[in-house]
C-alpha cells in the first residue's frame, strides 16, 4: 500500500523517532490548512468533511461534519467558541492515539486548527491523559514550531483567522474521555459528566459553544482538506469511508496497530497483520473495539470492521483495537478484570453505576472464589438490564455491561463450571489492587 | 496565620510563579487546578492538607472544591509516597500477559505492598489503568518513564533502571 493510501501513518517510519515540522511539511503537511483558510469558508470546510463521510474515531462513530454543524452561527451566536482534542485515551486495550501524538504531533495540530477554523473557534485545547508524558513533550515542541511557522497564533497563514492551542494534561481518570466530563475536568472541576441537553456544541466549556473530537478523528481532517472528499471516500473498502488504525493485543504472534481501510475483515487483521495466535493457543473470542464492546467469536472472523457491520454482529467498532481472548485464559476472570476497571473508574455520580458495578464485581469474585450460586447468574443478568442505556447518567456503565452480557451468553458454561465446582475455585479471588 | 501567610509557607516562590503561569492560560484560573496540584507534588512528593488549602486560596476556589478534584485522580497523591512512584498497568491485556506476576515480583523486591512506601523510602507501587501500550504488555511506568514488554525474564533491577 503506498503512502497516499495510509494518510494517517505516512509519517510514522520505523527508522525515525518522530516527524519534525520539516518532515511534516515535506510530506504535504499544513497544505490542508492552507487550502482551508485561504480558499474555503468555514461552512465549505464543514461540507467537505461531511461529504467525506468521516465518523468519530473515539468509539461512538458520530458523523464529524454533522457534529460541527450544531455550533450556532450567525450574528447572534456567541463570539467565544472552543475546539477541544480529546486525547484522554484510556479505554483498556486501546493504543492508537498515543502513537499518532508521539510520532506525528503536527498532524493532530493541523487537524485541530482546521476544525477550529470550521467552527470559528477562538481558542483550542488538547486534553491529554496525564500518563502520556512523551506525547506531552512532543506536542509542546510541535506547538512551538507551529507558532514560529505561522500555522498557529494571530492571522494564521496571513488569513483573518486566529487561534491558539493550549495543551492541558489531566491526571488520569477514564471518565475524562466522556466529552462533558472532559469539559468539567478542563474547567478544574470534578470530572462528573453533565446532563445533555444542552449539548456542548451549544453550551460547553464555560458555557460557550464547544466541539470535542477524538485525536484520530482530527488526524483525518488535514488529508480530507488536502486531497478532497472523493479521494477520502475511495479509501474505504465497505460502507464506511477512509482508513482507521486497527490493532490487536493478547496472545497473537505480532501484537500491534496498523492503518487499514475501513471495512477490513477481522480475519485479515488477526491473521495477516497480527500473524494469528501464538502456537499452543487458540482463538476463543475477541473484544473488537476495546473493553466496553461485546465479545465476538471465531465465527465472526469474516465480519468487516465497519460501524454498522460490527453492530449487526452484536458488538461495536469502538476504538477498533481488539483484545484477543485465547483458550487458556478464563473468560470469567477476564470479565472480572474488566468490571474491576469500570467499577474503579466510575465517577460515582449516578446510583446504578456507583452501586451496580461493585455489585457485579462482588458476584464475579464469589463465583470465581467457589462461593457462587446459580441464581447469581440471574442477578448478573438483572444488573445488565438495570445498567442498560437510558438508566444511567452516561455511557460508562452501559459500556461496562457489553462484555458482561456477551460473556454470559457465549461463555455461560465457564460461569457454571465455577458454580458447580467443576472448575476449581481461585484462592483470594477478591484480591485486587 | 492568615491565608496569604499560609500560602507563602506551603508554596515556594517558584511554585507560585509556575501556578500563576498556568492560570494565565485560562479565562478562569480554577482550570489550572490539576496542574497546580502537580506542581506542588513535583517538589513535595504529595499533596498535604496544608498544601491543598494553600493552592485553593491561590486558585480562588474553596478547599472542598479542590479536594473533590484532588481525590478524583489516579496521579494526585493525597498521602505520602516514595521518591519514585511505579504505576503498573492492571488492565485487561497486561493482566492476561502477566501483570499479577509482575506486581508480586516488584513487591518482593521493594519489600512493600501496593500503596506502601518501600522501607528505603525510594518507591511506592500503585496500579494504573491501561497505559496504551497493550501491544507490548505487560507495561508499567517508573516515574515518568514507560517500560514495556516486561516479561518474567526481565530483572526487576533492570525495570527500575538500577545497577544490578
Coordinates of C-alpha atoms in Angstrom, one line a residue:
Chain A
X1 CA 0.0 0.0 0.0
X2 CA 1.5 3.4 -0.9
X3 CA 1.8 6.4 1.4
X4 CA -1.3 8.0 -0.1
X5 CA -3.4 5.0 0.9
X6 CA -2.1 5.4 4.5
X7 CA -2.6 9.1 5.2
X8 CA -2.6 8.8 9.0
X9 CA 0.6 6.9 9.4
X10 CA 2.6 8.0 6.3
X11 CA 5.0 9.9 8.6
X12 CA 5.4 7.1 11.0
X13 CA 8.6 5.4 9.8
X14 CA 10.4 2.6 11.6
X15 CA 13.8 4.4 11.5
X16 CA 12.5 7.8 12.7
X17 CA 11.6 8.8 16.3
X18 CA 9.0 11.3 15.2
X19 CA 8.2 13.7 12.4
X20 CA 9.5 17.2 12.9
X21 CA 7.9 20.3 11.3
X22 CA 10.3 20.0 8.4
X23 CA 9.4 16.3 7.9
X24 CA 5.7 17.1 8.2
X25 CA 5.9 19.9 5.7
X26 CA 7.9 17.7 3.2
X27 CA 5.1 15.2 3.2
X28 CA 2.5 17.8 2.3
X29 CA 1.8 18.9 5.9
X30 CA -0.2 22.1 6.5
X31 CA -1.4 22.2 2.9
X32 CA -4.9 21.2 4.0
X33 CA -4.9 24.1 6.5
X34 CA -3.5 26.5 3.8
X35 CA -6.3 25.5 1.5
X36 CA -9.0 25.8 4.2
X37 CA -8.0 29.3 5.4
X38 CA -7.2 30.8 2.0
X39 CA -9.8 29.2 -0.3
X40 CA -12.7 27.9 1.7
X41 CA -15.4 29.3 4.0
X42 CA -15.9 27.6 7.4
X43 CA -19.1 26.2 6.0
X44 CA -17.3 24.8 3.0
X45 CA -14.8 23.1 5.3
X46 CA -17.7 21.5 7.2
X47 CA -19.3 20.4 4.0
X48 CA -16.1 18.8 2.7
X49 CA -15.7 16.8 5.9
X50 CA -19.4 15.8 5.8
X51 CA -19.0 14.8 2.1
X52 CA -16.0 12.7 3.0
X53 CA -18.2 10.6 5.4
X54 CA -15.8 10.9 8.3
X55 CA -17.2 9.4 11.6
X56 CA -15.8 9.9 15.0
X57 CA -12.9 7.5 15.9
X58 CA -13.2 7.8 19.6
X59 CA -15.8 5.0 19.9
X60 CA -19.3 6.4 19.2
X61 CA -18.9 6.9 15.4
X62 CA -20.9 10.1 15.2
X63 CA -20.6 12.0 11.9
X64 CA -17.9 14.6 12.4
X65 CA -19.3 17.2 10.0
X66 CA -22.7 16.9 11.5
X67 CA -21.3 17.3 15.0
X68 CA -19.6 20.6 13.9
X69 CA -22.8 21.9 12.2
X70 CA -24.6 22.1 15.6
X71 CA -22.5 25.0 16.6
X72 CA -24.6 28.1 16.4
X73 CA -23.6 30.5 13.6
X74 CA -24.7 34.0 12.6
X75 CA -24.8 37.4 14.1
X76 CA -26.5 36.4 17.3
X77 CA -24.2 33.4 18.0
X78 CA -21.8 33.6 20.9
X79 CA -18.4 35.1 19.7
X80 CA -16.3 32.9 22.0
X81 CA -16.2 29.2 20.9
X82 CA -13.9 26.4 21.9
X83 CA -12.4 23.5 20.0
X84 CA -11.0 20.5 22.0
X85 CA -9.0 17.5 21.0
X86 CA -9.9 14.5 23.2
X87 CA -6.6 12.9 23.9
X88 CA -7.7 11.1 27.0
X89 CA -7.1 7.7 25.5
X90 CA -7.7 5.2 28.4
X91 CA -10.1 2.6 27.0
X92 CA -8.4 -0.7 28.1
X93 CA -6.9 -2.4 25.0
X94 CA -6.5 0.9 23.1
X95 CA -3.2 2.2 21.9
X96 CA -3.7 4.2 18.8
X97 CA -3.9 7.9 19.8
X98 CA -0.6 7.7 21.7
X99 CA 1.1 6.5 18.6
X100 CA -0.3 9.3 16.5
X101 CA 0.7 12.0 19.0
X102 CA 4.2 10.7 19.7
X103 CA 5.1 10.0 16.1
X104 CA 3.4 12.8 14.1
X105 CA 2.3 15.6 16.5
X106 CA 1.8 18.2 13.8
X107 CA -0.8 16.0 12.1
X108 CA -3.0 16.4 15.2
X109 CA -2.3 20.1 15.4
X110 CA -3.2 20.7 11.8
X111 CA -6.5 18.8 12.2
X112 CA -7.3 20.7 15.3
X113 CA -6.6 24.1 13.7
X114 CA -8.7 23.2 10.7
X115 CA -11.5 22.0 12.9
X116 CA -11.2 25.3 14.9
X117 CA -11.5 27.2 11.6
X118 CA -14.6 25.2 10.6
X119 CA -16.4 26.2 13.8
X120 CA -14.7 29.6 14.1
X121 CA -13.2 28.7 17.5
X122 CA -11.4 31.4 19.4
X123 CA -9.3 29.0 21.5
X124 CA -8.4 25.3 21.3
X125 CA -7.2 22.8 23.9
X126 CA -5.7 19.4 23.7
X127 CA -7.0 17.4 26.7
X128 CA -4.2 14.9 27.2
X129 CA -4.1 12.0 29.6
X130 CA -1.6 12.7 32.3
X131 CA 0.2 9.5 31.9
X132 CA 1.3 10.3 28.3
X133 CA 4.5 12.2 29.2
X134 CA 6.3 11.6 25.9
X135 CA 3.3 12.7 23.9
X136 CA 3.1 15.9 26.0
X137 CA 6.8 16.7 25.3
X138 CA 6.4 16.1 21.6
X139 CA 3.1 18.1 21.3
X140 CA 4.6 21.1 23.3
X141 CA 7.6 21.1 21.0
X142 CA 5.3 20.9 17.9
X143 CA 3.2 23.8 19.3
X144 CA 6.3 26.0 19.5
X145 CA 7.3 25.0 15.9
X146 CA 3.7 25.7 14.6
X147 CA 3.6 29.1 16.2
X148 CA 7.0 30.0 14.8
X149 CA 5.9 28.7 11.4
X150 CA 2.8 30.9 11.3
X151 CA 0.4 28.0 11.5
X152 CA -0.8 29.0 14.9
X153 CA -1.5 32.3 16.6
X154 CA -2.5 35.6 15.1
X155 CA -3.6 35.7 11.4
X156 CA -2.8 32.1 10.5
X157 CA -1.0 31.9 7.2
X158 CA -1.9 35.5 6.6
X159 CA -5.6 35.0 6.9
X160 CA -8.2 36.6 9.1
X161 CA -8.3 33.5 11.3
X162 CA -6.5 33.5 14.6
X163 CA -6.3 30.6 17.0
X164 CA -4.0 29.3 19.7
X165 CA -3.8 25.8 21.2
X166 CA -3.0 25.0 24.9
X167 CA -2.0 21.6 26.0
X168 CA -4.0 20.6 29.1
X169 CA -2.7 17.5 30.8
X170 CA -5.1 15.6 33.1
X171 CA -4.2 13.4 36.0
X172 CA -5.6 10.1 34.9
X173 CA -9.3 9.1 35.0
X174 CA -11.2 7.1 32.4
X175 CA -14.4 9.2 32.7
X176 CA -12.5 12.3 31.4
X177 CA -12.8 10.7 27.9
X178 CA -16.6 11.3 28.1
X179 CA -16.9 14.7 26.5
X180 CA -19.0 16.5 29.1
X181 CA -16.8 15.1 31.9
X182 CA -13.8 16.2 30.0
X183 CA -15.2 19.8 29.9
X184 CA -15.7 19.7 33.6
X185 CA -12.2 18.4 34.1
X186 CA -10.8 21.1 31.9
X187 CA -12.6 23.7 34.0
X188 CA -10.9 22.4 37.1
X189 CA -14.0 20.7 38.5
X190 CA -14.5 17.1 39.5
X191 CA -15.0 15.2 36.2
X192 CA -18.6 14.1 36.5
X193 CA -20.5 14.1 33.2
X194 CA -23.1 16.8 32.6
X195 CA -26.7 16.3 31.7
X196 CA -27.4 16.6 27.9
X197 CA -29.1 18.7 26.6
X198 CA -27.7 21.2 26.4
X199 CA -25.1 19.6 24.1
X200 CA -21.6 21.0 24.3
X201 CA -21.9 22.5 20.8
X202 CA -24.4 24.9 22.2
X203 CA -23.2 25.2 25.8
X204 CA -19.9 23.5 26.7
X205 CA -16.7 24.9 28.1
X206 CA -17.5 27.8 30.4
X207 CA -21.0 27.8 28.9
X208 CA -19.7 28.6 25.4
X209 CA -20.2 26.5 22.2
X210 CA -17.6 23.7 22.2
X211 CA -16.7 20.8 20.0
X212 CA -14.8 17.8 21.3
X213 CA -13.2 15.5 18.7
X214 CA -11.0 12.4 19.2
X215 CA -7.3 12.6 18.2
X216 CA -7.6 10.1 15.4
X217 CA -10.7 11.8 14.1
X218 CA -8.8 15.1 13.9
X219 CA -5.8 13.5 12.2
X220 CA -8.1 12.6 9.3
X221 CA -9.0 16.2 8.6
X222 CA -5.8 17.6 7.0
X223 CA -5.9 14.9 4.4
X224 CA -9.6 15.4 3.6
X225 CA -8.9 19.1 3.0
X226 CA -5.7 18.5 1.1
X227 CA -6.8 15.6 -1.2
X228 CA -10.6 16.1 -1.2
X229 CA -13.6 14.1 0.0
X230 CA -13.8 11.9 -3.2
X231 CA -10.3 10.7 -2.6
X232 CA -11.1 10.0 1.1
X233 CA -14.2 8.1 0.2
X234 CA -12.2 5.9 -2.2
X235 CA -10.1 4.7 0.8
X236 CA -12.8 2.6 2.4
X237 CA -13.5 -1.0 1.4
X238 CA -17.0 -1.2 2.7
X239 CA -19.9 1.1 3.8
X240 CA -17.6 3.4 5.8
X241 CA -15.0 5.8 4.4
X242 CA -11.4 6.4 5.0
X243 CA -8.8 4.4 6.9
X244 CA -8.5 3.6 10.5
X245 CA -5.9 2.5 13.0
X246 CA -6.8 -1.1 13.9
X247 CA -4.9 -3.0 16.5
X248 CA -4.7 -6.4 18.3
X249 CA -3.3 -7.3 21.7
X250 CA -3.3 -10.5 23.7
X251 CA -1.8 -13.8 22.7
X252 CA -1.3 -13.1 19.0
X253 CA 2.1 -13.5 17.3
X254 CA 2.6 -9.9 16.4
X255 CA 0.5 -7.5 18.6
X256 CA 0.4 -4.1 17.1
X257 CA -1.5 -1.3 15.3
X258 CA -2.0 -0.9 11.6
X259 CA -3.6 1.7 9.4
X260 CA -6.1 -0.2 7.2
X261 CA -9.1 0.7 5.1
X262 CA -12.4 0.9 6.9
X263 CA -14.3 -2.3 6.2
X264 CA -11.2 -4.6 6.6
X265 CA -12.3 -8.0 7.7
X266 CA -11.4 -9.1 11.3
X267 CA -9.8 -12.2 9.8
X268 CA -7.3 -10.1 7.9
X269 CA -6.4 -8.1 10.9
X270 CA -5.9 -11.0 13.3
X271 CA -4.4 -13.5 10.8
X272 CA -2.4 -11.4 8.3
X273 CA -1.4 -8.4 10.3
X274 CA -1.3 -9.9 13.9
X275 CA 0.1 -13.2 12.5
X276 CA -2.5 -15.4 14.1
X277 CA -2.4 -16.9 17.5
X278 CA 0.8 -17.8 19.4
X279 CA 1.5 -21.5 18.8
X280 CA -0.2 -23.5 21.5
X281 CA -3.1 -21.1 21.9
X282 CA -6.4 -21.0 20.0
X283 CA -8.8 -18.1 19.4
X284 CA -11.7 -18.2 21.8
X285 CA -13.2 -14.8 21.2
X286 CA -12.3 -11.1 21.0
X287 CA -13.5 -7.6 22.0
X288 CA -13.4 -5.8 18.7
X289 CA -13.0 -2.2 19.9
X290 CA -11.8 -2.1 23.5
X291 CA -13.0 -3.1 26.9
X292 CA -16.5 -1.7 26.5
X293 CA -17.5 -3.7 23.5
X294 CA -19.3 -7.1 23.3
X295 CA -17.4 -10.3 22.8
X296 CA -17.4 -11.7 19.3
X297 CA -16.5 -15.3 18.5
X298 CA -14.3 -17.1 15.9
X299 CA -17.5 -17.5 13.8
X300 CA -17.4 -13.7 13.4
X301 CA -13.9 -13.5 11.8
X302 CA -15.4 -12.6 8.5
X303 CA -17.2 -9.6 9.9
X304 CA -15.8 -6.4 8.4
X305 CA -14.7 -3.5 10.6
X306 CA -17.4 -1.0 9.7
X307 CA -19.6 0.7 12.3
X308 CA -22.8 -0.9 11.1
X309 CA -21.3 -4.3 10.2
X310 CA -19.9 -4.8 13.7
X311 CA -23.2 -3.6 15.3
X312 CA -25.1 -6.1 13.2
X313 CA -22.8 -8.9 14.5
X314 CA -23.8 -7.8 18.0
X315 CA -20.9 -5.6 19.2
X316 CA -19.4 -2.2 18.4
X317 CA -16.5 -1.0 16.3
X318 CA -15.5 1.1 19.4
X319 CA -11.9 2.2 19.1
X320 CA -11.0 -0.6 16.6
X321 CA -8.3 -2.0 18.8
X322 CA -9.1 -5.7 19.5
X323 CA -8.4 -7.6 22.7
X324 CA -8.0 -11.3 21.9
X325 CA -9.3 -14.0 24.3
X326 CA -7.3 -17.2 24.0
X327 CA -8.4 -20.7 25.0
X328 CA -6.1 -20.8 28.1
X329 CA -7.4 -17.5 29.6
X330 CA -10.6 -17.9 31.7
X331 CA -13.3 -15.6 30.2
X332 CA -14.9 -15.2 33.7
X333 CA -11.7 -13.9 35.2
X334 CA -11.2 -11.7 32.2
X335 CA -14.6 -10.2 32.7
X336 CA -13.8 -9.7 36.4
X337 CA -10.7 -7.8 35.4
X338 CA -12.8 -5.6 33.1
X339 CA -15.5 -5.0 35.7
X340 CA -12.9 -4.1 38.3
X341 CA -11.6 -1.4 35.9
X342 CA -15.1 0.0 35.3
X343 CA -16.1 -0.1 39.0
X344 CA -12.9 1.7 39.9
X345 CA -13.3 4.3 37.2
X346 CA -17.0 5.0 37.9
X347 CA -17.2 8.7 38.9
X348 CA -19.8 7.8 41.5
X349 CA -22.3 10.3 40.3
X350 CA -25.3 8.1 39.5
X351 CA -26.6 5.2 41.6
X352 CA -26.8 2.4 39.0
X353 CA -23.2 2.8 38.1
X354 CA -21.8 3.6 41.6
X355 CA -23.5 0.7 43.3
X356 CA -24.2 -1.6 40.4
X357 CA -20.6 -2.1 39.1
X358 CA -19.2 -3.0 42.5
X359 CA -22.1 -5.5 43.0
X360 CA -21.1 -7.1 39.7
X361 CA -17.5 -7.3 40.9
X362 CA -18.6 -8.9 44.2
X363 CA -20.7 -11.5 42.4
X364 CA -18.0 -12.4 40.0
X365 CA -15.5 -12.7 42.8
X366 CA -17.9 -15.0 44.7
X367 CA -18.3 -17.2 41.6
X368 CA -14.6 -17.4 40.9
X369 CA -13.9 -18.0 44.6
X370 CA -16.2 -21.0 44.7
X371 CA -19.0 -19.3 46.6
X372 CA -21.2 -18.7 43.6
X373 CA -24.9 -19.8 43.4
X374 CA -26.8 -20.5 40.2
X375 CA -29.1 -17.6 40.9
X376 CA -26.1 -15.2 40.8
X377 CA -26.2 -15.5 37.0
X378 CA -29.8 -14.3 37.1
X379 CA -28.7 -11.4 39.3
X380 CA -25.9 -10.5 36.9
X381 CA -28.4 -10.6 34.0
X382 CA -30.7 -8.3 36.0
X383 CA -27.7 -5.9 36.6
X384 CA -27.0 -5.8 32.9
X385 CA -30.6 -4.7 32.4
X386 CA -30.5 -2.2 35.2
X387 CA -27.4 -0.6 33.8
X388 CA -28.7 -0.6 30.2
X389 CA -28.5 2.7 28.1
X390 CA -31.1 5.1 29.4
X391 CA -30.8 4.0 33.1
X392 CA -27.5 5.8 33.8
X393 CA -26.2 9.3 33.5
X394 CA -23.6 8.5 30.9
X395 CA -22.3 5.6 28.8
X396 CA -19.7 4.2 31.2
X397 CA -21.9 1.6 32.9
X398 CA -23.8 0.5 29.8
X399 CA -20.4 0.1 28.1
X400 CA -19.2 -2.0 31.1
X401 CA -22.2 -4.3 30.6
X402 CA -21.3 -5.1 27.0
X403 CA -18.5 -7.6 27.7
X404 CA -20.5 -9.0 30.7
X405 CA -23.7 -9.6 28.8
X406 CA -22.0 -11.2 25.8
X407 CA -19.8 -13.4 28.2
X408 CA -22.9 -14.6 30.0
X409 CA -24.3 -15.6 26.6
X410 CA -21.2 -17.1 24.9
X411 CA -19.3 -18.4 27.9
X412 CA -22.1 -19.4 30.2
X413 CA -20.7 -22.9 30.7
X414 CA -17.5 -21.3 32.1
X415 CA -19.5 -19.4 34.8
X416 CA -21.5 -22.5 35.6
X417 CA -18.3 -24.7 35.9
X418 CA -17.2 -22.5 38.8
X419 CA -20.7 -22.7 40.4
X420 CA -20.9 -26.5 40.2
X421 CA -17.3 -26.9 41.4
X422 CA -16.1 -28.4 38.1
X423 CA -13.6 -25.5 37.8
X424 CA -11.5 -25.3 41.0
X425 CA -12.0 -22.0 42.8
X426 CA -9.4 -19.3 42.6
X427 CA -7.9 -18.6 46.0
X428 CA -8.1 -14.9 47.0
X429 CA -10.5 -14.2 44.2
X430 CA -11.4 -11.0 46.0
X431 CA -7.9 -9.7 45.9
X432 CA -7.4 -6.7 43.7
X433 CA -5.1 -3.8 43.5
Chain B
X1 CA -1.9 32.7 60.4
X2 CA -3.6 34.5 57.5
X3 CA -4.3 32.6 54.4
X4 CA -1.7 34.5 52.4
X5 CA 1.0 33.7 55.1
X6 CA 0.0 30.1 54.9
X7 CA 0.2 30.1 51.1
X8 CA 3.7 31.6 51.4
X9 CA 4.8 29.0 53.9
X10 CA 3.5 26.0 51.9
X11 CA 4.4 27.1 48.4
X12 CA 7.8 28.5 47.5
X13 CA 8.2 31.4 45.1
X14 CA 8.9 29.1 42.1
X15 CA 5.7 27.1 42.8
X16 CA 3.6 30.3 43.0
X17 CA 5.2 31.6 39.8
X18 CA 4.6 28.3 37.9
X19 CA 1.0 28.1 39.1
X20 CA 0.3 31.7 38.1
X21 CA 1.7 31.0 34.7
X22 CA -0.7 28.1 34.3
X23 CA -3.6 30.2 35.5
X24 CA -2.9 32.7 32.7
X25 CA -3.8 30.1 30.1
X26 CA -7.4 30.1 31.0
X27 CA -10.3 32.6 31.4
X28 CA -11.0 31.0 34.8
X29 CA -8.0 30.3 37.0
X30 CA -9.6 27.3 38.5
X31 CA -8.8 25.4 35.3
X32 CA -5.2 25.3 36.4
X33 CA -6.2 23.1 39.4
X34 CA -4.8 19.8 38.3
X35 CA -1.6 21.4 37.0
X36 CA -1.2 23.4 40.3
X37 CA -1.5 20.2 42.3
X38 CA 1.1 18.5 40.1
X39 CA 3.4 21.5 40.6
X40 CA 3.1 21.1 44.3
X41 CA 3.6 17.4 44.1
X42 CA 6.8 17.7 42.0
X43 CA 8.5 19.4 44.9
X44 CA 6.8 17.9 47.9
X45 CA 6.1 14.4 46.6
X46 CA 2.4 14.5 47.6
X47 CA -0.4 16.9 48.4
X48 CA -0.8 17.5 52.1
X49 CA -3.9 19.2 53.6
X50 CA -1.9 22.4 54.2
X51 CA -0.6 22.4 50.6
X52 CA -4.2 21.8 49.3
X53 CA -5.5 24.7 51.3
X54 CA -2.7 26.9 50.0
X55 CA -3.3 26.0 46.4
X56 CA -7.1 26.5 46.8
X57 CA -6.6 30.1 48.0
X58 CA -4.3 30.8 45.1
X59 CA -6.9 29.5 42.7
X60 CA -9.7 31.3 44.4
X61 CA -11.7 28.1 44.9
X62 CA -12.9 26.5 48.2
X63 CA -10.7 23.8 49.8
X64 CA -13.7 21.4 49.4
X65 CA -13.8 22.1 45.6
X66 CA -10.1 21.4 45.2
X67 CA -10.3 18.4 47.5
X68 CA -13.0 17.0 45.2
X69 CA -10.6 17.4 42.3
X70 CA -7.5 16.1 44.1
X71 CA -9.2 12.9 45.3
X72 CA -10.6 12.2 41.9
X73 CA -7.4 11.5 40.1
X74 CA -5.0 8.5 39.9
X75 CA -1.9 10.7 39.6
X76 CA -2.6 13.0 42.5
X77 CA -1.4 11.6 45.8
X78 CA -3.2 12.7 49.0
X79 CA -0.8 10.7 51.2
X80 CA 3.0 10.4 51.2
X81 CA 4.6 8.2 48.6
X82 CA 8.2 7.0 47.9
X83 CA 10.6 9.2 45.9
X84 CA 9.6 7.4 42.7
X85 CA 6.1 6.0 42.1
X86 CA 5.8 2.9 40.0
X87 CA 2.5 2.5 38.2
X88 CA 1.9 -1.0 36.9
X89 CA -0.9 -1.5 34.4
X90 CA -3.6 -3.7 35.9
X91 CA -5.9 -3.6 32.8
X92 CA -7.0 -6.4 30.7
X93 CA -4.2 -7.2 28.2
X94 CA -1.5 -6.7 30.8
X95 CA -3.4 -8.8 33.3
X96 CA -3.7 -11.5 30.7
X97 CA 0.0 -11.4 30.0
X98 CA 1.4 -11.4 33.5
X99 CA 0.7 -8.2 35.4
X100 CA -0.1 -10.1 38.6
X101 CA 3.3 -11.9 38.5
X102 CA 5.0 -8.6 37.7
X103 CA 3.3 -6.9 40.7
X104 CA 4.3 -9.8 43.1
X105 CA 8.0 -9.6 41.8
X106 CA 8.1 -5.9 42.4
X107 CA 6.5 -6.2 45.8
X108 CA 9.2 -8.8 46.8
X109 CA 12.0 -6.6 45.5
X110 CA 10.6 -3.4 47.1
X111 CA 9.6 -5.2 50.3
X112 CA 6.3 -3.3 50.2
X113 CA 2.7 -4.0 49.1
X114 CA 0.9 -1.7 46.6
X115 CA 0.2 1.7 48.2
X116 CA 3.0 1.4 50.8
X117 CA 6.4 3.1 50.8
X118 CA 9.3 0.8 50.5
X119 CA 11.4 0.7 53.7
X120 CA 14.3 2.6 52.0
X121 CA 11.8 5.3 51.1
X122 CA 12.6 5.1 47.4
X123 CA 9.5 3.6 45.9
X124 CA 5.7 3.3 46.0
X125 CA 4.0 0.8 43.8
X126 CA 0.5 1.5 42.6
X127 CA -1.8 0.0 39.9
X128 CA -2.9 2.2 37.0
X129 CA -5.5 1.8 34.2
X130 CA -4.4 0.9 30.7
X131 CA -1.2 2.7 29.7
X132 CA -2.0 2.4 26.0
X133 CA 0.9 0.0 25.4
X134 CA -1.1 -3.2 25.0
X135 CA 0.9 -4.4 22.1
X136 CA 4.0 -4.5 24.4
X137 CA 2.3 -5.9 27.5
X138 CA 2.9 -6.0 30.4
X139 CA 3.7 -2.4 30.8
X140 CA 4.4 -0.1 33.7
X141 CA 5.6 3.5 34.4
X142 CA 8.6 4.1 36.6
X143 CA 8.2 7.7 37.4
X144 CA 7.5 9.3 34.0
X145 CA 9.3 6.5 32.1
X146 CA 7.2 4.0 30.3
X147 CA 8.7 0.5 30.4
X148 CA 7.1 -2.2 28.2
X149 CA 7.4 -5.8 27.3
X150 CA 8.3 -6.7 30.9
X151 CA 8.2 -10.5 30.9
X152 CA 9.3 -12.9 33.6
X153 CA 12.8 -12.8 32.2
X154 CA 13.3 -9.1 32.8
X155 CA 15.1 -8.5 36.1
X156 CA 13.4 -6.0 38.5
X157 CA 16.6 -4.1 38.8
X158 CA 16.6 -3.6 35.0
X159 CA 12.9 -2.4 35.1
X160 CA 13.8 0.1 37.8
X161 CA 16.9 1.3 36.0
X162 CA 19.1 0.3 38.9
X163 CA 22.6 -1.1 38.8
X164 CA 22.3 -4.9 39.3

